[in-house]
Amino acid sequence: MLATILRTVGSAAFGLADNAEQISRRMRTTADRMATTSRQR
């Protein structure tokens, strides 16, 4: 019982960390794109 709860919490934490990494990467690429477009003007 306890092992199942711990496993669920652990997988949820790993999922959140993965999501945060993807979001930060997407924000970085968006910022880079905005910087390049402003530089071209």
CSV table of C-alpha atoms in Angstrom, one decimal:
chain,number,residue,atom,x,y,z
A,1,MET,CA,0.0,0.0,0.0
A,2,LEU,CA,2.6,2.5,1.1
A,3,ALA,CA,4.9,1.6,-1.8
A,4,THR,CA,2.2,2.2,-4.3
A,5,ILE,CA,1.5,5.7,-2.8
A,6,LEU,CA,5.2,6.5,-2.9
A,7,ARG,CA,5.5,5.3,-6.5
A,8,THR,CA,2.6,7.4,-7.6
A,9,VAL,CA,3.9,10.5,-5.8
A,10,GLY,CA,7.4,9.9,-7.3
A,11,SER,CA,6.1,9.5,-10.9
A,12,ALA,CA,3.9,12.6,-10.4
A,13,ALA,CA,7.0,14.6,-9.2
A,14,PHE,CA,9.0,13.3,-12.2
A,15,GLY,CA,6.2,14.3,-14.6
A,16,LEU,CA,6.1,17.8,-13.1
A,17,ALA,CA,9.9,18.2,-13.4
A,18,ASP,CA,9.7,17.0,-17.0
A,19,ASN,CA,6.9,19.5,-17.8
A,20,ALA,CA,8.8,22.4,-16.2
A,21,GLU,CA,11.9,21.5,-18.3
A,22,GLN,CA,9.8,21.5,-21.5
A,23,ILE,CA,8.0,24.7,-20.6
A,24,SER,CA,11.3,26.5,-19.8
A,25,ARG,CA,12.8,25.2,-23.1
A,26,ARG,CA,9.8,26.4,-25.0
A,27,MET,CA,10.0,29.8,-23.4
A,28,ARG,CA,13.7,30.1,-24.2
A,29,THR,CA,13.1,29.2,-27.9
A,30,THR,CA,10.3,31.8,-28.0
A,31,ALA,CA,12.5,34.4,-26.5
A,32,ASP,CA,15.2,33.6,-28.9
A,33,ARG,CA,12.8,33.9,-31.8
A,34,MET,CA,11.5,37.2,-30.6
A,35,ALA,CA,15.1,38.5,-30.2
A,36,THR,CA,16.0,37.5,-33.8
A,37,THR,CA,12.9,39.1,-35.2
A,38,SER,CA,13.6,42.4,-33.3
A,39,ARG,CA,17.2,42.3,-34.5
A,40,GLN,CA,16.1,41.9,-38.2
A,41,ARG,CA,14.0,45.1,-38.0
